[in-house]
CSV table of C-alpha atoms in Angstrom, one decimal:
chain,number,residue,atom,x,y,z
P,196,MET,CA,-16.4,-28.0,38.0
P,197,MET,CA,-16.4,-24.5,36.7
P,198,LYS,CA,-19.4,-22.7,35.0
P,199,ASN,CA,-18.0,-22.5,31.8
P,200,GLU,CA,-16.2,-25.4,31.9
P,201,ARG,CA,-19.3,-27.0,32.2
P,202,LEU,CA,-21.0,-25.2,29.3
P,203,LEU,CA,-17.9,-26.1,27.2
P,204,ARG,CA,-18.2,-30.0,28.0
P,205,LEU,CA,-22.1,-29.7,27.6
P,206,PHE,CA,-21.7,-28.0,24.1
P,207,ASN,CA,-19.6,-32.2,23.1
P,208,ASP,CA,-23.1,-33.5,22.9
P,209,ILE,CA,-24.7,-31.1,20.5
P,210,ASP,CA,-26.5,-32.2,17.2
P,211,GLU,CA,-24.1,-34.2,14.9
P,212,LYS,CA,-25.5,-32.1,12.0
P,213,HIS,CA,-23.9,-28.9,13.1
P,214,ILE,CA,-20.8,-30.5,14.1
P,215,GLU,CA,-20.6,-31.9,10.5
P,216,GLU,CA,-21.5,-28.8,9.0
P,217,ALA,CA,-18.5,-27.0,10.4
P,218,VAL,CA,-15.8,-29.5,9.9
P,219,PRO,CA,-12.6,-27.5,9.0
P,220,THR,CA,-11.2,-27.9,5.5
P,221,VAL,CA,-8.0,-28.9,4.6
P,222,LYS,CA,-8.2,-25.9,2.4
P,223,LYS,CA,-5.1,-24.2,3.1
P,224,ALA,CA,-2.7,-27.3,1.9
P,225,ARG,CA,-5.0,-27.6,-1.5
P,226,ARG,CA,-5.3,-24.0,-2.0
P,227,ARG,CA,-1.5,-23.3,-2.0
P,228,TRP,CA,-1.1,-26.0,-4.5
P,229,VAL,CA,-3.5,-24.6,-6.6
P,230,LYS,CA,-1.8,-20.8,-6.7
P,231,TRP,CA,1.7,-22.3,-7.4
P,232,ALA,CA,0.0,-24.4,-10.4
P,233,ALA,CA,-2.0,-21.3,-11.5
P,234,LEU,CA,1.4,-19.5,-11.0
P,235,ALA,CA,3.3,-22.0,-13.4
P,236,ALA,CA,0.7,-22.0,-15.9
P,237,CYS,CA,0.4,-18.4,-16.1
P,238,LEU,CA,4.5,-18.2,-16.6
P,239,CYS,CA,4.0,-20.8,-19.4
P,240,LEU,CA,1.7,-19.1,-21.2
P,241,ILE,CA,3.9,-15.9,-21.0
P,242,LEU,CA,7.0,-17.2,-22.4
P,243,VAL,CA,5.2,-19.1,-25.0
P,244,GLY,CA,3.4,-16.0,-25.8
P,245,ALA,CA,6.2,-14.1,-25.9
P,246,PHE,CA,8.5,-17.0,-28.0
P,247,ALA,CA,5.5,-16.9,-30.7
P,248,PHE,CA,5.0,-13.5,-31.1
P,249,GLY,CA,8.4,-11.8,-29.9
P,250,LYS,CA,9.5,-12.1,-33.7
P,251,ASP,CA,6.2,-11.0,-35.7
P,252,LYS,CA,5.3,-8.9,-32.8
P,253,ALA,CA,2.9,-6.0,-34.0
P,254,PRO,CA,4.7,-2.5,-33.9
P,255,VAL,CA,3.7,-0.4,-31.4
P,256,LEU,CA,4.1,2.3,-33.9
P,257,THR,CA,1.2,2.3,-36.8
P,258,PRO,CA,2.8,3.8,-40.1
P,259,ASN,CA,0.4,1.7,-42.1
P,260,ASP,CA,-2.5,3.6,-40.7
P,261,SER,CA,-4.2,5.5,-43.7
P,262,ALA,CA,-6.0,7.2,-41.0
P,263,ALA,CA,-2.8,9.4,-40.6
P,264,SER,CA,-2.6,10.0,-44.2
P,265,GLY,CA,-1.3,13.5,-44.4
P,266,VAL,CA,-1.8,14.4,-40.9
P,267,ALA,CA,0.5,17.6,-40.0
P,268,THR,CA,2.1,18.9,-36.8
P,269,LEU,CA,3.1,22.0,-35.9
P,270,TYR,CA,6.2,21.9,-33.1
P,271,ASN,CA,8.6,24.7,-32.4
P,272,ASP,CA,7.7,26.2,-36.0
P,273,LYS,CA,8.3,23.3,-38.0
P,274,ILE,CA,5.8,21.0,-39.9
P,275,TYR,CA,6.1,17.1,-39.6
P,276,ILE,CA,4.0,15.0,-41.4
P,277,ALA,CA,3.2,11.2,-40.5
P,278,LEU,CA,5.3,8.2,-42.1
P,279,ILE,CA,2.3,6.1,-43.1
P,280,SER,CA,4.0,3.3,-44.8
P,281,LEU,CA,7.0,1.0,-44.1
P,282,GLU,CA,8.7,1.9,-47.2
P,283,GLU,CA,9.0,5.6,-46.1
P,284,CYS,CA,9.9,4.5,-42.5
P,285,LYS,CA,12.5,2.9,-43.8
P,286,ALA,CA,13.8,5.1,-46.1
P,287,VAL,CA,14.4,7.6,-43.3
P,288,GLY,CA,16.3,5.0,-41.7
P,289,LEU,CA,13.4,3.7,-38.9
P,290,PRO,CA,13.7,-0.3,-38.3
P,291,GLU,CA,11.2,-2.2,-40.3
P,292,THR,CA,9.9,-3.3,-37.0
P,293,VAL,CA,9.2,0.2,-35.0
P,294,THR,CA,8.9,-0.9,-31.3
P,295,GLU,CA,8.9,1.0,-27.7
P,296,ASP,CA,12.3,1.7,-27.9
P,297,VAL,CA,12.1,4.0,-30.4
P,298,ILE,CA,10.2,6.3,-28.4
P,299,GLY,CA,12.5,8.8,-26.6
P,300,GLU,CA,12.2,11.8,-24.2
P,301,HIS,CA,8.8,13.6,-24.1
P,302,LEU,CA,8.9,16.6,-25.9
P,303,ALA,CA,5.5,18.3,-25.6
P,304,PHE,CA,1.9,18.0,-25.2
P,305,MET,CA,-0.4,18.2,-28.4
P,306,LYS,CA,-3.9,19.1,-29.3
P,307,LEU,CA,-5.9,19.3,-32.4
P,308,ASP,CA,-6.0,22.1,-34.1
P,309,GLY,CA,-8.1,23.2,-37.4
P,310,GLY,CA,-5.1,25.7,-38.7
P,311,VAL,CA,-2.1,25.1,-40.6
P,312,ALA,CA,-1.4,21.8,-39.0
P,313,ASP,CA,-3.7,19.0,-37.5
P,314,TYR,CA,-1.7,18.7,-34.3
P,315,VAL,CA,-0.2,21.6,-32.6
P,316,GLU,CA,1.1,22.4,-28.9
P,317,ALA,CA,-1.5,22.3,-26.2
P,318,SER,CA,-1.1,24.7,-22.9
P,319,GLY,CA,-1.8,21.7,-20.8
P,320,GLU,CA,-1.8,18.0,-20.1
P,321,THR,CA,-3.5,16.2,-22.9
P,322,ASP,CA,-3.8,12.7,-24.5
P,323,ILE,CA,-1.6,13.6,-27.1
P,324,GLU,CA,2.0,13.6,-26.9
P,325,LEU,CA,5.3,14.2,-28.8
P,326,TYR,CA,8.4,12.6,-28.4
P,327,ALA,CA,12.1,12.1,-29.7
P,328,CYS,CA,13.0,9.5,-31.7
P,329,THR,CA,15.8,7.4,-30.6
P,330,VAL,CA,16.9,6.2,-34.1
P,331,ASN,CA,19.5,8.3,-36.0
P,332,THR,CA,17.3,8.9,-39.0
P,333,THR,CA,18.4,10.3,-41.9
P,334,ARG,CA,15.9,13.5,-41.6
P,335,GLU,CA,14.5,14.6,-38.6
P,336,VAL,CA,11.9,12.2,-37.0
P,337,LEU,CA,9.4,12.4,-34.2
P,338,ILE,CA,7.1,10.6,-32.5
P,339,LEU,CA,3.3,11.2,-32.3
P,340,ARG,CA,1.2,9.7,-29.8
P,341,ASP,CA,-2.6,10.1,-30.0
P,342,GLY,CA,-4.4,7.7,-27.5
P,343,GLU,CA,-3.1,4.8,-28.3
P,344,ALA,CA,-1.9,5.1,-31.6
P,345,PHE,CA,1.9,6.0,-32.5
P,346,TRP,CA,3.0,7.6,-35.6
P,347,PRO,CA,6.6,8.5,-36.5
P,348,ILE,CA,6.4,12.1,-37.8
P,349,VAL,CA,8.8,13.2,-40.4
P,350,ARG,CA,9.8,16.8,-40.6
P,351,ILE,CA,9.1,18.5,-43.9
P,352,GLU,CA,10.5,21.9,-45.3
P,353,LYS,CA,7.6,24.2,-45.3
Q,140,MET,CA,-14.4,-47.4,2.9
Q,141,ASP,CA,-18.0,-46.7,3.7
Q,142,ASP,CA,-19.1,-45.6,7.2
Q,143,GLU,CA,-21.4,-48.7,7.2
Q,144,LYS,CA,-18.4,-51.1,6.0
Q,145,ILE,CA,-16.1,-49.9,8.8
Q,146,ILE,CA,-19.0,-50.1,11.6
Q,147,ALA,CA,-19.2,-53.7,10.5
Q,148,LEU,CA,-15.9,-54.4,11.0
Q,149,TYR,CA,-16.4,-53.2,14.5
Q,150,TRP,CA,-19.3,-55.2,14.9
Q,151,ASP,CA,-17.3,-58.6,13.6
Q,152,ARG,CA,-14.5,-57.4,15.8
Q,153,SER,CA,-12.2,-57.5,13.2
Q,154,GLU,CA,-9.0,-55.6,13.7
Q,155,GLU,CA,-9.0,-54.0,10.7
Q,156,ALA,CA,-12.0,-51.5,12.0
Q,157,ILE,CA,-9.1,-49.4,13.7
Q,158,SER,CA,-7.0,-49.4,10.8
Q,159,GLN,CA,-9.5,-48.2,8.6
Q,160,THR,CA,-10.6,-46.0,10.8
Q,161,SER,CA,-7.4,-44.6,11.3
Q,162,GLU,CA,-7.2,-44.1,7.6
Q,163,LYS,CA,-10.3,-42.1,7.5
Q,164,TYR,CA,-10.7,-39.9,10.2
Q,165,GLY,CA,-7.3,-40.4,11.8
Q,166,ARG,CA,-6.5,-36.8,10.7
Q,167,TYR,CA,-10.0,-35.0,11.7
Q,168,CYS,CA,-9.3,-36.3,15.2
Q,169,ARG,CA,-5.8,-35.5,15.4
Q,170,ALA,CA,-6.8,-31.7,14.4
Q,171,VAL,CA,-9.6,-31.6,17.1
Q,172,ALA,CA,-7.2,-32.6,19.5
Q,173,TYR,CA,-4.5,-30.5,18.2
Q,174,SER,CA,-6.3,-27.3,18.4
Q,175,ILE,CA,-7.1,-28.2,22.1
Q,176,LEU,CA,-3.9,-29.5,23.1
Q,177,LYS,CA,-1.8,-27.9,20.9
Q,178,SER,CA,1.1,-30.7,21.0
Q,179,ALA,CA,1.2,-33.3,18.1
Q,180,GLU,CA,2.1,-35.9,20.5
Q,181,GLU,CA,-0.4,-35.3,22.7
Q,182,ALA,CA,-2.9,-35.2,19.6
Q,183,GLU,CA,-1.8,-38.5,18.8
Q,184,GLU,CA,-2.3,-40.2,21.9
Q,185,CYS,CA,-5.8,-38.8,22.1
Q,186,THR,CA,-6.9,-40.0,18.7
Q,187,ASN,CA,-5.4,-43.8,19.7
Q,188,ASP,CA,-7.3,-43.2,22.8
Q,189,THR,CA,-10.1,-42.6,20.7
Q,190,TYR,CA,-9.9,-45.7,18.7
Q,191,LEU,CA,-9.7,-47.7,21.9
Q,192,ARG,CA,-13.0,-45.9,23.1
Q,193,ALA,CA,-14.6,-46.5,19.9
Q,194,TRP,CA,-13.7,-50.0,19.8
Q,195,ASN,CA,-15.3,-50.3,23.2
Q,196,ALA,CA,-18.0,-48.8,22.1
Q,197,ILE,CA,-19.1,-50.3,18.8
Q,198,PRO,CA,-21.0,-52.6,19.7
Q,199,PRO,CA,-23.5,-52.0,20.9
Q,200,ALA,CA,-23.5,-48.1,19.6
Q,201,LYS,CA,-24.3,-48.0,15.8
Q,202,PRO,CA,-23.4,-44.4,15.0
Q,203,ASN,CA,-25.3,-42.6,12.6
Q,204,ASN,CA,-22.2,-40.2,11.5
Q,205,LEU,CA,-19.0,-42.3,12.0
Q,206,ARG,CA,-16.8,-39.0,11.9
Q,207,THR,CA,-18.9,-36.6,14.7
Q,208,PHE,CA,-19.1,-39.6,16.7
Q,209,LEU,CA,-15.4,-40.0,17.1
Q,210,GLY,CA,-14.9,-36.4,17.2
Q,211,LYS,CA,-16.8,-36.0,20.4
Q,212,ILE,CA,-14.9,-39.0,22.2
Q,213,THR,CA,-11.8,-37.3,21.0
Q,214,ARG,CA,-12.7,-33.6,22.0
Q,215,ASN,CA,-13.4,-34.8,25.5
Q,216,LEU,CA,-10.6,-37.0,25.8
Q,217,SER,CA,-8.8,-34.0,24.8
Q,218,LEU,CA,-10.8,-31.7,27.5
Q,219,ASN,CA,-9.9,-34.0,30.1
Q,220,ARG,CA,-5.9,-34.1,28.9
Q,221,TRP,CA,-5.7,-30.2,28.7
Q,222,GLU,CA,-7.3,-30.1,32.6
Q,223,LYS,CA,-4.7,-32.4,33.5
Q,224,LEU,CA,-2.1,-30.6,31.8
Q,225,SER,CA,-3.4,-26.8,32.5
Q,226,ALA,CA,-3.6,-28.0,36.5
Q,227,GLU,CA,0.0,-28.6,36.5
Q,228,LYS,CA,0.9,-25.6,34.2
Q,229,ARG,CA,-1.4,-22.6,34.7
Q,230,GLY,CA,-3.4,-21.5,31.5
Q,231,GLY,CA,-2.2,-20.6,28.1
Q,232,GLY,CA,-3.3,-21.9,24.9
Q,233,GLU,CA,-6.7,-21.6,23.0
Q,234,VAL,CA,-8.8,-23.6,25.6
Q,235,SER,CA,-8.0,-20.8,28.2
Q,236,VAL,CA,-9.3,-18.3,25.8
Q,237,VAL,CA,-12.2,-20.2,24.8
Q,238,LEU,CA,-13.4,-20.9,28.5
Q,239,ASP,CA,-12.9,-16.7,29.1
Q,240,GLU,CA,-15.3,-16.1,26.5
Q,241,LEU,CA,-17.9,-18.8,27.4
Q,242,ALA,CA,-17.6,-17.2,30.9
Q,243,GLU,CA,-19.5,-14.5,29.2
Q,244,CYS,CA,-22.8,-16.9,28.9
Q,245,VAL,CA,-22.7,-18.3,32.0
Q,246,PRO,CA,-25.9,-16.6,33.8
Q,247,SER,CA,-25.2,-16.5,37.7
Q,248,SER,CA,-26.3,-19.2,39.9
Q,249,ASP,CA,-25.8,-21.8,42.9
Q,250,ASP,CA,-23.1,-24.6,42.6
Q,251,THR,CA,-25.1,-27.1,42.0
Q,252,GLU,CA,-25.0,-29.6,39.0
Q,253,SER,CA,-27.1,-32.4,38.2
Q,254,ALA,CA,-27.7,-34.9,35.4
Q,255,ALA,CA,-31.2,-33.6,34.3
Q,256,GLU,CA,-29.6,-29.8,34.6
Q,257,ASP,CA,-27.2,-31.3,31.8
Q,258,ALA,CA,-30.0,-32.5,29.5
Q,259,LEU,CA,-31.6,-29.4,29.8
Q,260,ILE,CA,-28.5,-27.5,28.7
Q,261,ARG,CA,-28.2,-30.0,26.0
Q,262,ASP,CA,-31.5,-29.1,24.7
Q,263,ALA,CA,-31.3,-25.7,25.1
Q,264,LEU,CA,-27.9,-25.5,23.0
Q,265,ASP,CA,-29.5,-27.4,20.2
Q,266,ARG,CA,-32.1,-25.1,19.9
Q,267,PHE,CA,-30.5,-22.2,20.5
Q,268,LEU,CA,-27.6,-23.6,17.4
Q,269,LYS,CA,-30.7,-24.6,14.9
Q,270,GLY,CA,-32.1,-20.9,15.6
Q,271,LEU,CA,-29.0,-19.5,13.9
Q,272,PRO,CA,-28.1,-18.3,10.4
Q,273,ARG,CA,-26.1,-20.9,8.9
Q,274,GLU,CA,-22.7,-19.1,8.7
Q,275,THR,CA,-22.8,-17.6,12.2
Q,276,ARG,CA,-23.6,-21.3,13.5
Q,277,LYS,CA,-20.6,-22.5,11.6
Q,278,ILE,CA,-18.3,-20.0,13.3
Q,279,PHE,CA,-19.6,-20.6,16.6
Q,280,ILE,CA,-19.0,-24.2,16.3
Q,281,ARG,CA,-15.8,-23.5,15.1
Q,282,ARG,CA,-14.8,-21.8,17.9
Q,283,TYR,CA,-16.4,-23.4,20.8
Q,284,TRP,CA,-16.4,-27.2,19.7
Q,285,TYR,CA,-13.3,-27.4,17.4
Q,286,MET,CA,-11.9,-24.4,19.5
Q,287,SER,CA,-10.0,-23.2,16.1
Q,288,PRO,CA,-8.4,-19.9,16.5
Q,289,ILE,CA,-9.8,-16.9,15.6
Q,290,LYS,CA,-7.2,-16.3,13.0
Q,291,GLU,CA,-7.8,-19.8,11.0
Q,292,ILE,CA,-11.7,-19.3,11.0
Q,293,ALA,CA,-11.2,-15.9,9.5
Q,294,GLU,CA,-8.6,-17.3,6.9
Q,295,GLU,CA,-11.3,-20.0,6.4
Q,296,PHE,CA,-14.2,-18.1,5.8
Q,297,GLY,CA,-12.6,-15.0,4.1
Q,298,PHE,CA,-13.5,-12.6,7.0
Q,299,THR,CA,-11.5,-10.2,8.9
Q,300,GLU,CA,-10.8,-11.4,12.3
Q,301,ASN,CA,-12.8,-8.3,13.6
Q,302,LYS,CA,-15.4,-9.4,12.0
Q,303,VAL,CA,-15.6,-12.9,13.2
Q,304,SER,CA,-14.8,-11.4,17.1
Q,305,VAL,CA,-17.9,-9.5,16.7
Q,306,ALA,CA,-19.9,-12.1,15.2
Q,307,LEU,CA,-18.9,-14.5,17.9
Q,308,TYR,CA,-19.5,-11.9,20.8
Q,309,ARG,CA,-22.8,-11.0,19.4
Q,310,THR,CA,-23.7,-14.6,19.5
Q,311,ARG,CA,-22.2,-15.5,23.0
Q,312,GLU,CA,-24.6,-12.5,24.3
Q,313,LYS,CA,-27.5,-14.5,22.4
Q,314,LEU,CA,-26.6,-17.5,24.2
Q,315,ARG,CA,-26.6,-15.8,27.4
Q,316,LYS,CA,-30.1,-14.3,27.1
Q,317,THR,CA,-31.2,-17.8,26.0
Q,318,LEU,CA,-30.0,-19.8,28.9
Q,319,GLU,CA,-31.5,-17.0,31.4
Q,320,LYS,CA,-34.6,-16.5,29.4
Q,321,GLU,CA,-34.9,-20.5,30.2
Q,322,GLY,CA,-33.9,-20.5,33.6
Q,323,ILE,CA,-31.1,-22.2,33.0
Q,324,LEU,CA,-28.4,-21.6,35.9
Q,325,LEU,CA,-25.2,-23.4,35.3
């Protein structure tokens, strides 16, 4: 018998403990089942979440934010102030629930300023952005994003 | 059913012994055989032969660990079958690759074989394995006792195939040195 075959054969009689320790687990079949079950569970959660919260979805935009009270933005030589109540939003024709679809194209990056306005145009890229508004409003409205907070801002005559 | 109860059935010469064995360890034996023979039919045959061998061996045998008792029989029968099959058609399959790998562990020697030497080699193997870190030992046994493909081992342990190959290579080197040091010539 070839030497390596003999080694392979003799390997048969090693201590049972070692053979038992290395028993292949039927993990593959079980794993697949678990993966699918987890996927299904996630899908259910997503569906339930969407259904339960879809209607009363918290607005992406935050018009009721008093922190935005009186915040002024200077853009293209025009001044805008933040709409901070739902009444004000409705008054210009914004929907009651303000969501992502209201956000239009990116117009400019903004920065904080201490002068005439609180926000002015920035020369480089910042985490403050100005967007157009997709809704046909009665007055000129833009959307301002500062980090995670969104505010509709309405133009005022100087 | 408890191993003890199954073994009792063998001792009672009850035919239920086989069906209980098959239910509990059939899949395990087929897996061991399949790794070697890569054919479901051949694996099934070897497994059935295993039951027969077990029936003839128990009594007087009273295995402590029924699973490995059966596993060893299956592995042996499968290797026999593999030899026969490969004599008819040259090479291929996991066993060829495994044999090639093991050839590295074999220190040079003359051709005499003896039962006494066999016992020495078995002893040396046991001591060698005991001295390995647990994960390394498990990988080594999966490869050279169970003859699992490297890909399967890598998946099960969550390692890359490369890591498994390297671990095996290093361990084979270690085995070769151990056998040389103990003056074991295969």
